[in-house]
Amino acid sequence: MRIENIRNFSIIAHIDHGKSTLADRLLELTGTLTEREKVDQFLDKMELERERGITIKAQTVRMRYRAEDGKEYTLNLIDTPGHVDFSYEVSRSLCACEGAILVVDSSQGVEAQTLANVYMALDQDLEILPVLNKIDLPNAEPERVRQEIEDVIGLDTAGILSVSAKKGTGVPELLERIVRQVPPPQGDPDAPAKALMIDSWFDNYVGVVVLARVFEGRIVPGQRIAFMSTGNAFEVQKVGVFAPHPLEVEELGTGMVGFVIANIKELTETKVGDTITDARIPAATPLPGFKVVRPMVFAGVYPVASDQYGQLRTAIEKLRLNDSSFTAEPENSVALGFGFRCGFLGLLHMEIIQERLEREYGVELITTAPTVGYRAVKKDGGVVEVDSPARLPEPLELLHIEEPMILATIHLPTEYLGGVLKLCEERRGIQRQMKFSSVNRVILEYELPLNEIVLDFYDKLKTASRGYASMDYEFHHFQRSDLVKLDILLNGDKVDALSLIVHRDSAYPKGREVAERLRKLIPRQMFEVVIQAAIGSKVIARESVKAIRKNVLAKCYGGDITRKRKLLEKQKEGKRRMKQVGTVEIPQEAFLSILKVKE
């Protein structure tokens, strides 16, 4: 295939604006799928993606298309996720493209992720084709949305395409426009091989499979390739493309996107964003790669059964290969034994990783309450990165704590403005900007502490706006705050896995609420269980779970009162001894209850 007949493009959009459905129609129209293979959301391969109706992993597919000018083109499509937690997948996909189809729902208009993804595409200098989708809906307002695209994003919408991905209306015209407007790849086919590694995953039969976009030269079976950041060299066994099923080809030439199998056994030998080159005649400089993604949310992940620790470690290694934004390092908890401290991009990302570990690798997990990464400044001038309350220095050594602040962009109808403003103010937010994109749509910009939005802010935002608000955020800076460590004690022993870092103003109500919830969740034991919430050595809340008591006086029908007292004293002494050696079992719900603390 000649390089001028190749087109590499992505589909970008906000959640639920119809990316995966449009990808299905493109596959159908180009004859890539047979009638028998047709299913909705074809590119969403994971069971989890189909269940939730969201795209988690970016997928690639090669299509053959004969255009109106009679030429045959190779179209490489990369379908991307829309949720803010998976924006790193989008940025990786865009690096491999020359163009992007921007899908906007003609009933909902420009949303927060629409804007974020467009800016990502513009940073890569991509050709953007705006498309109005869902024009068959009764509440579609194509004219208003077209104006919104011009006003908010600043794209020229003259001759914008109106399509219905569900019914296939306007999709043939979109294919023609891709061929005409998306530029072909640039690069020298005779230069030393230079390819960007977009993704990788582990296959039990062939080892590590690498997905790459070739920018210069070519990759063929039998060639020795090297990874420029690690220097590791391997011999290529197979190269191929997804069309849509894996298909072996003779070579991956300049401008092509495909997979490389090179007998790579170790998970640590490849790194997403690395440059692949010819080991014998290496390229002079590596490709720029990707911005390193910084995890925003941290949680402890432990196996329910301690003998599953090795299984969990292997599962985490395999997932980290496939997902570079997920971090994990071993940690040890008094309450839960050996596990891992894991970093995620957000709560949805954490939920998806947890579910994938349980489903795909069969490990039963306990996950602790999520926290964000803080900076602790010590009195001796040292700075400690704190991703777990257990790692916070002692109060005597501590000068102050800095918390991460984010810049959130919220799009919503004007009628719900009051409720959303109240919610942001309650969460210690500082308003930066408010602008009206149209008569009844407003864009809010707020500076918010990350720990205030990480648990239930998104749910509360949807409630306050009846589901019409959308939000996108990015890390802004660290800011000094009056934060304290809230410890939870059971019978005087600290449970490190239940500790929290909270703002001093909300520490008392939070402590009372957590203690009350734990009282309802911890099963009754043969001895009394005292639950305390404390800041340092100061106890701020106390609850107790009463002991299960046997009626030792059941056989005493009258007689001397001292006999009864003796029996009760004996029982009390037994309970006291049991309390010294007994341990309190903490159910998984106890860790989850911390997430559901009421306002």
Coordinates of C-alpha atoms in Angstrom, one line a residue:
M1 CA 0.0 0.0 0.0
R2 CA 1.4 3.4 -1.0
I3 CA 1.9 5.9 1.8
E4 CA -0.3 8.5 0.2
N5 CA -3.3 6.1 0.3
I6 CA -3.1 5.6 4.1
R7 CA -5.3 7.6 6.5
N8 CA -4.9 7.3 10.3
F9 CA -7.6 8.9 12.4
S10 CA -9.3 8.7 15.8
I11 CA -12.9 9.3 17.0
I12 CA -13.1 11.7 20.0
A13 CA -16.1 12.8 21.9
H14 CA -17.7 13.2 25.4
I15 CA -19.2 10.1 27.1
D16 CA -22.3 8.7 25.3
H17 CA -22.1 10.9 22.3
G18 CA -21.9 7.9 20.0
K19 CA -18.2 7.1 19.2
S20 CA -18.5 3.3 19.4
T21 CA -21.8 3.3 17.4
L22 CA -20.2 5.4 14.7
A23 CA -17.2 3.0 14.6
D24 CA -19.7 0.1 14.1
R25 CA -21.2 1.9 11.0
L26 CA -17.8 2.6 9.5
L27 CA -16.8 -1.1 9.9
E28 CA -20.1 -2.1 8.2
L29 CA -19.9 0.3 5.3
T30 CA -16.3 -0.6 4.5
G31 CA -17.2 -4.3 4.5
T32 CA -14.7 -5.0 7.3
L33 CA -17.3 -7.0 9.2
T34 CA -19.4 -9.8 7.8
E35 CA -23.2 -9.9 8.4
R36 CA -22.6 -12.8 10.9
E37 CA -20.0 -10.8 13.0
K38 CA -22.1 -7.7 13.4
V39 CA -22.7 -6.8 17.1
D40 CA -23.2 -3.5 18.8
Q41 CA -20.1 -1.9 20.2
F42 CA -17.9 -4.3 18.2
L43 CA -14.6 -2.6 19.3
D44 CA -15.5 -2.7 23.0
K45 CA -14.0 -6.2 23.5
M46 CA -14.0 -6.3 27.3
E47 CA -17.0 -7.8 29.0
L48 CA -16.8 -4.9 31.4
E49 CA -17.0 -2.4 28.6
R50 CA -20.2 -4.0 27.2
E51 CA -21.8 -4.2 30.6
R52 CA -21.2 -0.6 31.5
G53 CA -21.7 0.7 27.9
I54 CA -18.4 2.7 28.0
T55 CA -15.0 2.4 26.2
I56 CA -12.1 1.7 28.6
K57 CA -9.3 0.7 26.2
A58 CA -8.6 2.4 22.9
Q59 CA -8.9 -0.2 20.1
T60 CA -7.5 -0.1 16.6
V61 CA -8.9 -1.5 13.3
R62 CA -7.8 -1.4 9.7
M63 CA -10.4 -0.9 7.0
R64 CA -10.2 -1.0 3.2
Y65 CA -12.2 1.6 1.4
R66 CA -12.7 2.3 -2.4
A67 CA -13.4 6.0 -2.7
E68 CA -15.4 7.8 -5.4
D69 CA -12.2 8.7 -7.3
G70 CA -11.7 4.9 -7.8
K71 CA -8.6 4.7 -5.6
E72 CA -8.4 2.2 -2.7
Y73 CA -7.4 3.6 0.7
T74 CA -6.3 1.9 3.9
L75 CA -8.1 3.6 6.9
N76 CA -6.6 3.0 10.4
L77 CA -9.3 3.8 13.0
I78 CA -8.5 4.2 16.7
D79 CA -11.6 4.3 18.8
T80 CA -11.0 6.1 22.1
P81 CA -12.7 6.3 25.6
G82 CA -14.7 9.4 26.6
H83 CA -14.5 9.4 30.4
V84 CA -12.2 11.8 32.1
D85 CA -10.4 8.9 34.0
F86 CA -9.3 7.5 30.7
S87 CA -8.1 10.6 29.0
Y88 CA -4.5 9.2 28.9
E89 CA -5.8 6.5 26.5
V90 CA -7.0 9.3 24.2
S91 CA -3.7 11.2 24.3
R92 CA -1.8 8.0 23.4
S93 CA -4.2 7.2 20.5
L94 CA -3.9 10.8 19.1
C95 CA -0.1 10.5 18.8
A96 CA -0.6 7.8 16.2
C97 CA -3.0 9.8 14.0
E98 CA -3.1 12.7 11.5
G99 CA -6.8 13.4 11.9
A100 CA -9.6 13.2 14.4
I101 CA -13.4 13.0 14.0
L102 CA -15.0 15.2 16.7
V103 CA -18.5 13.7 17.5
V104 CA -20.9 16.1 19.2
D105 CA -24.4 15.0 20.3
S106 CA -26.9 17.4 18.5
S107 CA -29.3 17.2 21.5
Q108 CA -26.7 17.8 24.3
G109 CA -24.2 20.1 22.6
V110 CA -20.6 20.8 23.6
E111 CA -19.7 19.1 27.0
A112 CA -16.6 19.2 29.2
Q113 CA -14.8 16.2 27.7
T114 CA -15.6 17.4 24.2
L115 CA -13.5 20.5 24.9
A116 CA -10.7 18.6 26.7
N117 CA -10.3 16.1 23.8
V118 CA -10.3 18.9 21.2
Y119 CA -7.5 20.7 23.0
M120 CA -5.6 17.4 23.1
A121 CA -6.0 16.9 19.4
L122 CA -5.0 20.5 18.6
D123 CA -1.8 20.0 20.7
Q124 CA -0.9 17.2 18.3
D125 CA -1.7 19.4 15.2
L126 CA -4.4 17.1 14.0
E127 CA -6.9 17.8 11.3
I128 CA -10.3 18.0 13.1
L129 CA -13.5 17.0 11.3
P130 CA -16.5 18.1 13.4
V131 CA -19.6 15.8 13.1
L132 CA -23.1 16.4 14.5
N133 CA -24.5 13.0 15.7
K134 CA -28.0 11.8 16.7
I135 CA -29.8 14.1 14.3
D136 CA -32.7 11.6 14.2
L137 CA -33.6 12.3 17.8
P138 CA -36.8 14.4 18.3
N139 CA -35.0 16.8 20.7
A140 CA -32.0 17.4 18.3
E141 CA -31.1 21.0 17.8
P142 CA -28.4 20.9 15.1
E143 CA -28.4 24.7 14.5
R144 CA -27.9 25.6 18.2
V145 CA -25.1 23.0 18.6
R146 CA -23.4 24.1 15.4
Q147 CA -23.3 27.7 16.8
E148 CA -22.0 26.4 20.1
I149 CA -19.1 24.5 18.4
E150 CA -18.1 27.8 16.8
D151 CA -18.5 29.9 19.9
V152 CA -17.0 27.6 22.6
I153 CA -14.4 25.6 20.6
G154 CA -13.7 28.1 17.8
L155 CA -13.9 25.5 15.0
D156 CA -15.2 26.6 11.5
T157 CA -18.5 24.7 11.1
A158 CA -19.2 25.6 7.5
G159 CA -20.3 22.4 5.7
I160 CA -20.4 20.4 9.0
L161 CA -21.7 16.9 8.5
S162 CA -24.9 15.8 10.2
V163 CA -25.1 12.1 10.8
S164 CA -27.1 9.4 12.6
A165 CA -24.6 6.7 13.7
K166 CA -27.5 4.5 14.8
K167 CA -29.3 4.6 11.4
G168 CA -26.2 5.2 9.2
T169 CA -27.4 8.5 7.8
G170 CA -24.6 10.7 6.5
V171 CA -21.8 8.1 7.3
P172 CA -20.9 7.4 3.5
E173 CA -20.3 11.2 3.2
L174 CA -18.1 11.1 6.3
L175 CA -15.9 8.3 4.8
E176 CA -15.3 10.5 1.7
R177 CA -14.5 13.5 3.8
I178 CA -11.9 11.4 5.8
V179 CA -10.2 10.5 2.5
R180 CA -10.2 14.1 1.3
Q181 CA -9.4 16.1 4.4
V182 CA -7.2 13.9 6.7
P183 CA -3.6 14.2 5.4
P184 CA -1.6 11.0 4.6
P185 CA 1.3 10.1 6.9
Q186 CA 4.7 11.7 6.5
G187 CA 8.0 9.8 6.8
D188 CA 10.8 8.3 4.9
P189 CA 10.2 4.6 4.0
D190 CA 14.0 4.1 3.4
A191 CA 15.2 5.6 6.7
P192 CA 16.1 3.4 9.8
A193 CA 13.0 2.0 11.4
K194 CA 11.3 4.3 13.9
A195 CA 8.0 3.3 15.5
L196 CA 6.0 4.6 18.6
M197 CA 4.8 2.0 21.0
I198 CA 1.1 2.9 21.7
D199 CA 0.1 -0.1 23.8
S200 CA 1.1 -3.6 24.9
W201 CA -0.6 -6.6 26.6
F202 CA 0.4 -10.1 27.7
D203 CA -0.6 -13.2 25.8
N204 CA -0.1 -16.6 27.4
Y205 CA 1.0 -18.1 24.1
V206 CA 3.3 -15.5 22.5
G207 CA 4.4 -13.3 25.5
V208 CA 4.2 -9.5 25.2
V209 CA 2.3 -8.2 22.2
V210 CA 3.3 -4.6 21.2
L211 CA 0.9 -2.2 19.3
A212 CA 3.0 0.3 17.4
R213 CA 2.6 3.1 14.8
V214 CA 5.5 3.2 12.3
F215 CA 6.8 6.7 11.5
E216 CA 9.8 5.9 9.4
G217 CA 11.3 2.8 7.8
R218 CA 9.6 -0.6 8.2
I219 CA 9.4 -3.6 10.6
V220 CA 9.5 -7.1 9.1
P221 CA 9.8 -10.6 10.6
G222 CA 13.4 -11.7 11.2
Q223 CA 14.5 -8.1 11.9
R224 CA 16.3 -7.3 15.2
I225 CA 14.5 -4.4 16.9
A226 CA 15.6 -2.4 20.0
F227 CA 13.6 -0.3 22.5
M228 CA 15.4 3.0 22.7
S229 CA 14.8 3.8 26.4
T230 CA 15.8 0.4 27.8
G231 CA 18.2 -0.7 25.0
N232 CA 16.6 -4.2 25.0
A233 CA 16.9 -6.0 21.6
F234 CA 14.6 -8.7 20.3
E235 CA 14.0 -10.6 17.0
V236 CA 10.7 -10.0 15.4
Q237 CA 8.7 -13.2 14.8
K238 CA 5.4 -11.8 13.4
V239 CA 3.9 -8.5 12.5
G240 CA 0.2 -7.9 11.7
V241 CA -2.8 -5.6 11.8
F242 CA -6.3 -5.8 13.3
A243 CA -8.8 -6.1 10.3
P244 CA -10.8 -6.3 12.7
H245 CA -9.4 -9.7 13.7
P246 CA -5.6 -10.2 14.0
L247 CA -4.1 -10.7 10.5
E248 CA -0.5 -11.4 9.8
V249 CA 1.2 -9.2 7.2
E250 CA 4.6 -9.3 5.4
E251 CA 5.7 -5.9 6.9
L252 CA 4.6 -2.9 8.8
G253 CA 5.6 0.0 6.5
T254 CA 5.8 3.7 7.1
G255 CA 2.5 5.2 8.3
M256 CA 1.0 1.8 9.3
V257 CA -0.5 0.9 12.7
G258 CA -0.2 -2.8 13.8
F259 CA 1.1 -5.3 16.3
V260 CA 4.6 -6.8 16.7
I261 CA 5.4 -10.1 18.4
A262 CA 9.1 -10.5 19.2
N263 CA 9.4 -13.2 21.8
I264 CA 9.3 -10.7 24.6
K265 CA 8.9 -12.7 27.8
E266 CA 9.4 -10.2 30.6
L267 CA 6.6 -7.7 31.4
T268 CA 9.2 -5.1 32.5
E269 CA 11.1 -5.1 29.2
T270 CA 8.6 -2.8 27.4
K271 CA 7.4 0.6 28.2
V272 CA 4.4 2.4 26.6
G273 CA 5.6 5.5 24.7
D274 CA 9.0 4.0 23.9
T275 CA 10.5 4.2 20.5
I276 CA 11.2 1.0 18.6
T277 CA 14.1 1.1 16.1
D278 CA 16.3 -1.3 14.1
A279 CA 19.0 -2.8 16.4
R280 CA 21.6 -2.9 13.6
I281 CA 21.0 0.6 12.2
P282 CA 19.3 2.6 15.0
A283 CA 17.5 5.9 14.5
A284 CA 19.4 9.0 15.6
T285 CA 16.8 10.4 18.0
P286 CA 13.7 8.8 19.7
L287 CA 10.1 10.0 19.2
P288 CA 8.8 12.4 21.9
G289 CA 6.6 9.7 23.5
F290 CA 3.8 10.6 26.0
K291 CA 3.5 12.9 28.9
V292 CA 4.0 10.8 32.1
V293 CA 0.6 10.4 33.7
R294 CA 0.5 11.2 37.4
P295 CA -1.9 9.0 39.5
M296 CA -4.5 11.1 41.4
V297 CA -6.1 8.6 43.8
F298 CA -4.4 6.0 46.0
A299 CA -5.8 3.0 47.8
G300 CA -4.5 -0.2 49.4
V301 CA -5.4 -3.4 47.6
Y302 CA -5.1 -6.6 49.7
P303 CA -6.0 -10.3 49.0
V304 CA -8.8 -11.6 51.2
A305 CA -6.8 -14.9 51.6
S306 CA -3.1 -14.3 52.4
D307 CA -2.0 -17.2 50.2
Q308 CA -3.3 -15.3 47.1
Y309 CA -0.6 -12.6 47.5
G310 CA 1.6 -14.1 44.7
Q311 CA -1.4 -14.4 42.4
L312 CA -2.3 -10.8 43.1
R313 CA 1.3 -9.6 42.4
T314 CA 1.4 -11.4 39.0
A315 CA -2.1 -10.0 38.1
I316 CA -1.0 -6.5 39.0
E317 CA 2.2 -6.8 36.9
K318 CA 0.2 -7.9 33.8
L319 CA -2.3 -5.0 34.2
R320 CA 0.4 -2.4 34.7
L321 CA 1.9 -3.5 31.3
N322 CA -1.4 -2.8 29.7
D323 CA -2.1 0.4 31.6
S324 CA 0.8 2.7 32.2
S325 CA -1.2 5.1 34.4
F326 CA -1.8 2.4 37.1
T327 CA 1.0 2.3 39.7
A328 CA 1.5 -0.3 42.4
E329 CA 4.1 -0.8 45.2
P330 CA 4.1 -3.5 47.9
E331 CA 2.9 -2.4 51.4
N332 CA 2.2 -4.1 54.7
S333 CA -0.7 -3.4 57.0
V334 CA -1.1 -4.5 60.6
A335 CA -4.9 -5.1 60.0
L336 CA -4.8 -6.7 56.5
G337 CA -1.3 -8.2 56.1
F338 CA 0.6 -7.9 52.8
G339 CA -0.8 -6.1 49.8
F340 CA -0.1 -3.2 47.4
R341 CA -0.5 0.6 47.5
C342 CA -2.0 1.4 44.1
G343 CA -2.3 4.7 42.3
F344 CA -5.3 5.4 39.9
L345 CA -6.4 8.3 37.8
G346 CA -9.8 8.5 39.5
L347 CA -12.5 6.5 41.2
L348 CA -13.9 4.9 38.0
H349 CA -10.4 3.9 37.0
M350 CA -10.0 2.3 40.5
E351 CA -13.3 0.5 40.2
I352 CA -12.4 -0.9 36.8
I353 CA -9.0 -2.1 37.9
Q354 CA -10.5 -3.8 41.0
E355 CA -13.1 -5.5 38.8
R356 CA -10.6 -6.6 36.2
L357 CA -8.3 -8.1 38.9
E358 CA -11.3 -10.0 40.4
R359 CA -12.7 -11.2 37.0
E360 CA -9.8 -11.8 34.8
Y361 CA -7.3 -13.1 37.4
G362 CA -9.7 -14.6 40.0
V363 CA -8.3 -12.8 43.0
E364 CA -10.7 -11.8 45.9
L365 CA -9.8 -8.3 47.1
I366 CA -10.2 -5.9 50.0
T367 CA -9.7 -2.3 49.0
T368 CA -9.1 0.4 51.6
A369 CA -10.7 3.9 51.5
P370 CA -9.1 5.9 48.7
T371 CA -7.0 8.9 49.4
V372 CA -5.1 11.5 47.3
G373 CA -1.4 12.3 47.2
Y374 CA -0.3 15.0 49.7
R375 CA 3.0 16.7 50.4
A376 CA 4.2 16.8 54.0
V377 CA 6.7 19.6 54.8
K378 CA 8.8 18.7 57.9
K379 CA 10.4 21.1 60.4
D380 CA 13.9 20.2 59.2
G381 CA 12.9 21.4 55.6
G382 CA 12.4 17.9 54.2
V383 CA 9.4 17.2 51.9
V384 CA 7.7 13.8 52.0
E385 CA 5.2 12.6 49.3
V386 CA 2.3 11.0 51.2
D387 CA 0.0 8.6 49.4
S388 CA -1.2 6.8 52.5
P389 CA -2.3 8.3 55.9
A390 CA 0.0 5.7 57.5
R391 CA 3.0 7.4 55.9
L392 CA 2.3 10.8 57.3
P393 CA 5.2 12.0 59.6
E394 CA 4.5 12.4 63.4
P395 CA 2.8 15.7 64.4
L396 CA 6.0 16.8 66.3
E397 CA 8.1 16.6 63.1
L398 CA 5.4 18.2 60.9
L399 CA 5.5 21.8 59.8
H400 CA 2.5 21.7 57.5
I401 CA 0.6 19.6 54.9
E402 CA 0.0 20.7 51.2
E403 CA -2.9 19.2 49.3
P404 CA -3.4 18.9 45.5
M405 CA -5.7 21.4 43.9
I406 CA -7.4 20.8 40.6
L407 CA -8.9 23.2 38.0
A408 CA -12.4 21.9 37.2
T409 CA -14.5 23.0 34.1
I410 CA -18.2 22.3 34.6
H411 CA -20.7 22.7 31.7
L412 CA -24.4 23.0 32.7
P413 CA -27.8 24.5 31.9
T414 CA -28.3 27.9 33.6
E415 CA -31.4 26.8 35.6
Y416 CA -29.2 24.5 37.8
L417 CA -26.5 27.1 38.4
G418 CA -27.5 27.9 42.0
G419 CA -27.3 24.3 43.2
V420 CA -24.0 23.7 41.5
L421 CA -22.4 26.9 42.9
K422 CA -23.6 25.9 46.4
L423 CA -22.0 22.4 46.0
C424 CA -18.7 23.9 44.9
E425 CA -18.6 26.4 47.8
E426 CA -19.4 23.6 50.3
R427 CA -16.4 21.7 48.9
R428 CA -14.0 24.7 49.6
G429 CA -14.0 25.7 46.0
I430 CA -12.7 29.0 44.6
Q431 CA -14.5 30.3 41.5
R432 CA -12.2 31.3 38.8
Q433 CA -14.5 32.1 35.9
M434 CA -18.1 32.0 34.8
K435 CA -19.1 32.4 31.1
F436 CA -22.3 31.9 29.2
S437 CA -21.7 29.8 26.0
S438 CA -25.4 30.4 24.9
V439 CA -28.6 31.8 26.4
N440 CA -29.2 28.7 28.5
R441 CA -25.8 27.1 28.9
V442 CA -23.0 28.2 31.3
I443 CA -19.4 27.1 31.7
L444 CA -18.0 27.3 35.3
E445 CA -14.3 27.2 36.2
Y446 CA -13.5 26.3 39.8
E447 CA -10.3 25.6 41.8
L448 CA -11.1 22.7 44.1
P449 CA -9.2 20.5 46.5
L450 CA -8.9 17.0 44.9
N451 CA -9.8 15.2 48.2
E452 CA -13.1 17.0 48.2
I453 CA -14.1 15.7 44.8
V454 CA -12.6 12.2 44.8
L455 CA -15.4 10.4 46.6
D456 CA -18.9 11.5 45.8
F457 CA -18.6 15.0 44.1
Y458 CA -19.5 13.6 40.7
D459 CA -22.7 12.0 42.0
K460 CA -23.7 15.1 43.9
L461 CA -23.1 17.2 40.8
K462 CA -25.3 15.0 38.7
T463 CA -28.0 15.2 41.5
A464 CA -27.8 19.0 41.7
S465 CA -28.1 19.3 37.9
R466 CA -30.6 16.4 37.3
G467 CA -27.9 14.7 35.2
Y468 CA -27.3 17.6 32.8
A469 CA -23.9 18.8 34.1
S470 CA -20.6 17.5 32.8
M471 CA -17.2 18.0 34.3
D472 CA -13.5 17.8 33.3
Y473 CA -10.5 18.5 35.5
E474 CA -6.8 18.7 35.5
F475 CA -4.1 19.0 38.2
H476 CA -3.3 22.6 39.0
H477 CA -0.9 23.0 42.0
F478 CA -0.2 22.0 45.7
Q479 CA -1.6 24.4 48.3
R480 CA -1.0 24.6 52.1
S481 CA -4.0 23.5 54.1
D482 CA -5.1 22.9 57.7
L483 CA -5.3 19.1 57.4
V484 CA -5.2 16.5 60.2
K485 CA -4.8 12.7 60.4
L486 CA -8.0 11.0 61.7
D487 CA -7.2 7.6 63.3
I488 CA -9.7 4.9 64.0
L489 CA -9.0 2.7 67.1
L490 CA -10.6 -0.6 68.0
N491 CA -10.1 -1.5 71.6
G492 CA -7.2 1.0 71.8
D493 CA -5.4 -0.4 68.7
K494 CA -5.0 1.8 65.6
V495 CA -6.4 0.2 62.5
D496 CA -4.0 1.8 59.9
A497 CA -6.1 0.8 56.9
L498 CA -9.1 2.9 58.2
S499 CA -7.0 6.1 58.8
L500 CA -8.0 9.2 56.9
I501 CA -6.5 12.6 56.2
V502 CA -9.2 15.3 56.5
H503 CA -9.6 19.0 56.8
R504 CA -9.7 20.1 60.5
D505 CA -13.1 21.8 60.1
S506 CA -14.8 18.5 59.0
A507 CA -12.7 16.1 61.3
Y508 CA -15.3 16.1 64.2
P509 CA -18.4 15.3 62.2
K510 CA -16.5 12.8 60.0
G511 CA -15.0 11.0 63.1
R512 CA -18.5 10.7 64.7
E513 CA -20.0 9.4 61.4
V514 CA -17.3 6.8 60.8
A515 CA -17.5 5.5 64.4
E516 CA -21.3 5.3 64.2
R517 CA -21.1 3.4 60.9
L518 CA -18.5 1.0 62.2
R519 CA -20.7 0.2 65.2
K520 CA -23.5 -1.0 62.9
L521 CA -21.1 -3.0 60.7
I522 CA -18.7 -4.8 63.1
P523 CA -20.4 -8.0 64.3
R524 CA -20.8 -8.5 68.0
Q525 CA -18.0 -10.5 69.7
M526 CA -17.8 -12.4 73.0
F527 CA -16.3 -9.2 74.5
E528 CA -17.1 -5.4 74.2
V529 CA -15.6 -3.6 71.2
V530 CA -14.8 0.0 71.7
I531 CA -14.6 2.1 68.6
Q532 CA -12.8 5.5 68.8
A533 CA -11.9 8.3 66.4
A534 CA -8.9 10.3 67.4
I535 CA -6.7 13.2 66.2
G536 CA -3.2 12.4 67.7
S537 CA -3.9 11.5 71.3
K538 CA -7.2 13.4 71.5
V539 CA -10.3 11.1 71.2
I540 CA -13.1 13.0 69.4
A541 CA -15.7 10.3 69.0
R542 CA -16.6 7.0 70.8
E543 CA -19.0 4.1 70.1
S544 CA -19.1 0.6 71.5
V545 CA -20.4 -2.8 70.2
K546 CA -21.9 -4.6 73.2
A547 CA -20.6 -8.1 74.0
I548 CA -22.8 -11.2 73.4
R549 CA -23.7 -12.3 76.9
K550 CA -24.7 -15.7 78.2
N551 CA -27.2 -15.7 81.0
V552 CA -25.2 -17.2 83.8
L553 CA -28.0 -16.7 86.3
A554 CA -30.5 -18.9 84.5
K555 CA -30.0 -21.8 86.9
C556 CA -30.2 -19.6 90.1
Y557 CA -33.8 -19.7 91.4
G558 CA -33.4 -17.5 94.5
G559 CA -30.9 -18.3 97.2
D560 CA -28.1 -16.0 98.5
I561 CA -27.4 -12.8 96.3
T562 CA -23.6 -13.3 96.8
R563 CA -23.8 -16.5 94.7
K564 CA -25.2 -14.5 91.8
R565 CA -22.6 -11.8 92.3
K566 CA -19.8 -14.4 92.2
L567 CA -21.1 -15.8 88.9
L568 CA -21.3 -12.3 87.3
E569 CA -17.8 -11.4 88.5
K570 CA -16.4 -14.6 87.1
Q571 CA -18.1 -13.9 83.8
K572 CA -16.7 -10.3 83.8
E573 CA -13.2 -11.6 84.4
G574 CA -13.5 -14.1 81.6
K575 CA -14.6 -11.3 79.2
R576 CA -11.7 -9.1 80.3
R577 CA -9.2 -11.9 79.6
M578 CA -10.8 -12.6 76.2
K579 CA -10.6 -9.0 75.3
Q580 CA -6.8 -9.0 75.9
V581 CA -6.2 -11.9 73.4
G582 CA -9.2 -11.6 71.1
T583 CA -9.0 -9.9 67.7
V584 CA -11.8 -7.9 66.1
E585 CA -12.8 -9.1 62.6
I586 CA -13.4 -6.1 60.3
P587 CA -15.7 -6.9 57.4
Q588 CA -15.0 -5.4 53.8
E589 CA -18.1 -3.2 54.3
A590 CA -16.3 -1.3 57.0
F591 CA -13.7 0.0 54.5
L592 CA -16.4 0.9 52.0
S593 CA -18.5 2.6 54.7
I594 CA -15.8 5.4 54.9
L595 CA -16.6 6.3 51.3
K596 CA -20.3 6.7 52.1
V597 CA -20.1 9.2 55.0
K598 CA -22.9 11.6 54.9
E599 CA -22.4 15.3 54.5

